[in-house]
Amino acid sequence: VQLVESGGGLVQAGGSLRLSCEASGFTFEDYAMCWFRQAPGKEREAVSCVSIGNSMTYYGDSVKARFTISSDNAKNMVFLQMNSLKLEDTAVYSCAAGENVLGRWASRWFLVPGGMKYWGKGTLVTVSS
């Protein structure tokens, strides 16, 4: 199993970045794919998730209307388009996969890092002023 992130980097506040995560080694359509982030001195938080099986999505309050999650199921990839970036978006962003059960989405089980089965190594996003 592998989750490989790419697309991080340095960007000025107000700019945009697109993160990519390529998954392999598991049945992509059976999983929820999430982006978590962890800033220095802070806890890891779920940024956005997508249920691959039925395309339901979740966004954290701090990124709503700025970030968009999407997937290319044919390529086993998930993306995070990040617009209007703020200084507080600076963090290591990690792709994660959790086994999905249809009907459980409303419980937001995916918000808990322990609910994810597989993790990527992360990619650093730095937003400068």
PDB file of C-alpha atoms in Angstrom:
ATOM      1  CA  VAL A   1       0.000   0.000   0.000  1.00  0.00           C
ATOM      2  CA  GLN A   2       1.234   3.454  -0.846  1.00  0.00           C
ATOM      3  CA  LEU A   3      -0.091   6.974  -0.582  1.00  0.00           C
ATOM      4  CA  VAL A   4       2.215   9.487  -2.219  1.00  0.00           C
ATOM      5  CA  GLU A   5       1.555  13.206  -1.890  1.00  0.00           C
ATOM      6  CA  SER A   6       2.895  15.943  -4.107  1.00  0.00           C
ATOM      7  CA  GLY A   7       2.295  19.597  -4.798  1.00  0.00           C
ATOM      8  CA  GLY A   8       3.334  21.269  -1.578  1.00  0.00           C
ATOM      9  CA  GLY A   9       5.606  24.268  -1.518  1.00  0.00           C
ATOM     10  CA  LEU A  10       5.983  27.928  -0.673  1.00  0.00           C
ATOM     11  CA  VAL A  11       3.234  30.331  -1.696  1.00  0.00           C
ATOM     12  CA  GLN A  12       2.310  33.874  -0.791  1.00  0.00           C
ATOM     13  CA  ALA A  13      -0.837  34.607   1.144  1.00  0.00           C
ATOM     14  CA  GLY A  14      -3.778  34.803  -1.215  1.00  0.00           C
ATOM     15  CA  GLY A  15      -2.204  32.358  -3.627  1.00  0.00           C
ATOM     16  CA  SER A  16      -3.156  28.830  -4.627  1.00  0.00           C
ATOM     17  CA  LEU A  17      -1.691  25.347  -4.545  1.00  0.00           C
ATOM     18  CA  ARG A  18      -2.968  21.972  -5.704  1.00  0.00           C
ATOM     19  CA  LEU A  19      -2.023  18.895  -3.724  1.00  0.00           C
ATOM     20  CA  SER A  20      -2.152  15.446  -5.266  1.00  0.00           C
ATOM     21  CA  CYS A  21      -2.223  12.014  -3.658  1.00  0.00           C
ATOM     22  CA  GLU A  22      -1.659   8.845  -5.636  1.00  0.00           C
ATOM     23  CA  ALA A  23      -2.950   5.678  -4.001  1.00  0.00           C
ATOM     24  CA  SER A  24      -2.020   2.088  -4.704  1.00  0.00           C
ATOM     25  CA  GLY A  25      -2.359  -1.330  -3.132  1.00  0.00           C
ATOM     26  CA  PHE A  26      -5.986  -1.233  -2.004  1.00  0.00           C
ATOM     27  CA  THR A  27      -9.474  -1.027  -3.491  1.00  0.00           C
ATOM     28  CA  PHE A  28      -9.774   2.723  -3.928  1.00  0.00           C
ATOM     29  CA  GLU A  29     -13.555   2.802  -4.331  1.00  0.00           C
ATOM     30  CA  ASP A  30     -14.082   1.172  -0.911  1.00  0.00           C
ATOM     31  CA  TYR A  31     -12.354   3.974   0.953  1.00  0.00           C
ATOM     32  CA  ALA A  32     -12.791   7.514   2.123  1.00  0.00           C
ATOM     33  CA  MET A  33      -9.820   9.669   1.225  1.00  0.00           C
ATOM     34  CA  CYS A  34      -8.918  12.550   3.473  1.00  0.00           C
ATOM     35  CA  TRP A  35      -6.442  15.350   3.762  1.00  0.00           C
ATOM     36  CA  PHE A  36      -5.185  16.044   7.265  1.00  0.00           C
ATOM     37  CA  ARG A  37      -2.807  18.777   8.281  1.00  0.00           C
ATOM     38  CA  GLN A  38      -0.595  19.424  11.245  1.00  0.00           C
ATOM     39  CA  ALA A  39       0.984  22.748  12.027  1.00  0.00           C
ATOM     40  CA  PRO A  40       3.899  23.101  14.458  1.00  0.00           C
ATOM     41  CA  GLY A  41       2.686  22.803  18.023  1.00  0.00           C
ATOM     42  CA  LYS A  42      -0.853  21.916  16.991  1.00  0.00           C
ATOM     43  CA  GLU A  43      -2.864  18.742  16.768  1.00  0.00           C
ATOM     44  CA  ARG A  44      -3.490  17.021  13.476  1.00  0.00           C
ATOM     45  CA  GLU A  45      -6.818  18.054  11.998  1.00  0.00           C
ATOM     46  CA  ALA A  46      -8.973  16.778   9.173  1.00  0.00           C
ATOM     47  CA  VAL A  47      -9.121  19.360   6.405  1.00  0.00           C
ATOM     48  CA  SER A  48     -11.282  17.652   3.809  1.00  0.00           C
ATOM     49  CA  CYS A  49     -12.525  14.189   2.926  1.00  0.00           C
ATOM     50  CA  VAL A  50     -14.267  12.489   0.052  1.00  0.00           C
ATOM     51  CA  SER A  51     -16.170   9.234  -0.011  1.00  0.00           C
ATOM     52  CA  ILE A  52     -14.910   7.583  -3.164  1.00  0.00           C
ATOM     53  CA  GLY A  53     -17.928   5.300  -3.465  1.00  0.00           C
ATOM     54  CA  ASN A  54     -20.572   8.028  -3.557  1.00  0.00           C
ATOM     55  CA  SER A  55     -18.611  11.306  -3.782  1.00  0.00           C
ATOM     56  CA  MET A  56     -19.849  12.755  -0.507  1.00  0.00           C
ATOM     57  CA  THR A  57     -17.490  15.374   0.829  1.00  0.00           C
ATOM     58  CA  TYR A  58     -16.520  17.095   4.056  1.00  0.00           C
ATOM     59  CA  TYR A  59     -14.724  20.378   4.654  1.00  0.00           C
ATOM     60  CA  GLY A  60     -13.448  21.788   7.886  1.00  0.00           C
ATOM     61  CA  ASP A  61     -14.898  25.155   8.827  1.00  0.00           C
ATOM     62  CA  SER A  62     -11.558  26.900   8.373  1.00  0.00           C
ATOM     63  CA  VAL A  63     -11.255  25.866   4.709  1.00  0.00           C
ATOM     64  CA  LYS A  64     -14.847  25.947   3.468  1.00  0.00           C
ATOM     65  CA  ALA A  65     -15.264  27.987   0.281  1.00  0.00           C
ATOM     66  CA  ARG A  66     -11.473  28.075  -0.193  1.00  0.00           C
ATOM     67  CA  PHE A  67     -10.463  24.421  -0.633  1.00  0.00           C
ATOM     68  CA  THR A  68     -11.940  21.838  -2.988  1.00  0.00           C
ATOM     69  CA  ILE A  69     -11.388  18.101  -2.798  1.00  0.00           C
ATOM     70  CA  SER A  70     -11.757  15.908  -5.868  1.00  0.00           C
ATOM     71  CA  SER A  71     -10.781  12.476  -7.084  1.00  0.00           C
ATOM     72  CA  ASP A  72      -9.893  10.700 -10.288  1.00  0.00           C
ATOM     73  CA  ASN A  73     -11.096   7.193  -9.594  1.00  0.00           C
ATOM     74  CA  ALA A  74      -9.639   5.818 -12.822  1.00  0.00           C
ATOM     75  CA  LYS A  75      -6.179   6.880 -11.658  1.00  0.00           C
ATOM     76  CA  ASN A  76      -6.671   6.260  -7.920  1.00  0.00           C
ATOM     77  CA  MET A  77      -5.851   9.854  -7.165  1.00  0.00           C
ATOM     78  CA  VAL A  78      -7.282  12.514  -4.891  1.00  0.00           C
ATOM     79  CA  PHE A  79      -6.607  16.218  -5.108  1.00  0.00           C
ATOM     80  CA  LEU A  80      -6.922  19.238  -2.867  1.00  0.00           C
ATOM     81  CA  GLN A  81      -7.217  22.579  -4.611  1.00  0.00           C
ATOM     82  CA  MET A  82      -6.329  25.282  -2.118  1.00  0.00           C
ATOM     83  CA  ASN A  83      -7.227  28.868  -2.970  1.00  0.00           C
ATOM     84  CA  SER A  84      -6.990  32.121  -1.041  1.00  0.00           C
ATOM     85  CA  LEU A  85      -4.317  30.624   1.162  1.00  0.00           C
ATOM     86  CA  LYS A  86      -3.739  32.181   4.564  1.00  0.00           C
ATOM     87  CA  LEU A  87      -0.742  32.192   6.863  1.00  0.00           C
ATOM     88  CA  GLU A  88      -2.594  29.823   9.173  1.00  0.00           C
ATOM     89  CA  ASP A  89      -2.822  27.217   6.412  1.00  0.00           C
ATOM     90  CA  THR A  90       0.899  26.554   6.841  1.00  0.00           C
ATOM     91  CA  ALA A  91       1.264  22.897   7.845  1.00  0.00           C
ATOM     92  CA  VAL A  92       2.310  19.463   6.735  1.00  0.00           C
ATOM     93  CA  TYR A  93      -0.556  18.047   4.700  1.00  0.00           C
ATOM     94  CA  SER A  94      -1.023  14.295   4.687  1.00  0.00           C
ATOM     95  CA  CYS A  95      -3.217  12.091   2.575  1.00  0.00           C
ATOM     96  CA  ALA A  96      -5.017   9.298   4.411  1.00  0.00           C
ATOM     97  CA  ALA A  97      -7.376   6.461   3.558  1.00  0.00           C
ATOM     98  CA  GLY A  98     -10.033   4.919   5.766  1.00  0.00           C
ATOM     99  CA  GLU A  99     -12.326   2.005   5.039  1.00  0.00           C
ATOM    100  CA  ASN A 100     -15.712   3.435   4.244  1.00  0.00           C
ATOM    101  CA  VAL A 101     -19.094   2.071   5.186  1.00  0.00           C
ATOM    102  CA  LEU A 102     -21.972   3.578   3.285  1.00  0.00           C
ATOM    103  CA  GLY A 103     -24.419   5.177   5.669  1.00  0.00           C
ATOM    104  CA  ARG A 104     -21.774   6.175   8.220  1.00  0.00           C
ATOM    105  CA  TRP A 105     -20.738   9.443   6.589  1.00  0.00           C
ATOM    106  CA  ALA A 106     -22.976  11.549   8.824  1.00  0.00           C
ATOM    107  CA  SER A 107     -21.163  10.258  11.907  1.00  0.00           C
ATOM    108  CA  ARG A 108     -17.977  11.943  10.611  1.00  0.00           C
ATOM    109  CA  TRP A 109     -15.873   8.991  11.711  1.00  0.00           C
ATOM    110  CA  PHE A 110     -13.165  10.198   9.370  1.00  0.00           C
ATOM    111  CA  LEU A 111     -12.389  13.235  11.560  1.00  0.00           C
ATOM    112  CA  VAL A 112     -10.501  10.997  13.939  1.00  0.00           C
ATOM    113  CA  PRO A 113      -6.974  10.236  12.700  1.00  0.00           C
ATOM    114  CA  GLY A 114      -7.224   6.810  14.318  1.00  0.00           C
ATOM    115  CA  GLY A 115      -9.994   5.949  11.871  1.00  0.00           C
ATOM    116  CA  MET A 116      -7.608   6.114   8.921  1.00  0.00           C
ATOM    117  CA  LYS A 117      -5.976   2.875   7.825  1.00  0.00           C
ATOM    118  CA  TYR A 118      -3.244   4.193   5.554  1.00  0.00           C
ATOM    119  CA  TRP A 119      -1.186   7.385   5.579  1.00  0.00           C
ATOM    120  CA  GLY A 120       1.128   9.176   3.237  1.00  0.00           C
ATOM    121  CA  LYS A 121       4.348  10.789   4.420  1.00  0.00           C
ATOM    122  CA  GLY A 122       3.032  14.304   3.975  1.00  0.00           C
ATOM    123  CA  THR A 123       3.926  17.388   1.998  1.00  0.00           C
ATOM    124  CA  LEU A 124       4.804  20.769   3.473  1.00  0.00           C
ATOM    125  CA  VAL A 125       2.743  23.821   2.594  1.00  0.00           C
ATOM    126  CA  THR A 126       4.209  27.136   3.666  1.00  0.00           C
ATOM    127  CA  VAL A 127       2.223  30.332   3.228  1.00  0.00           C
ATOM    128  CA  SER A 128       4.223  33.530   3.507  1.00  0.00           C
ATOM    129  CA  SER A 129       3.136  37.134   3.969  1.00  0.00           C
TER     130      SER A 129
END
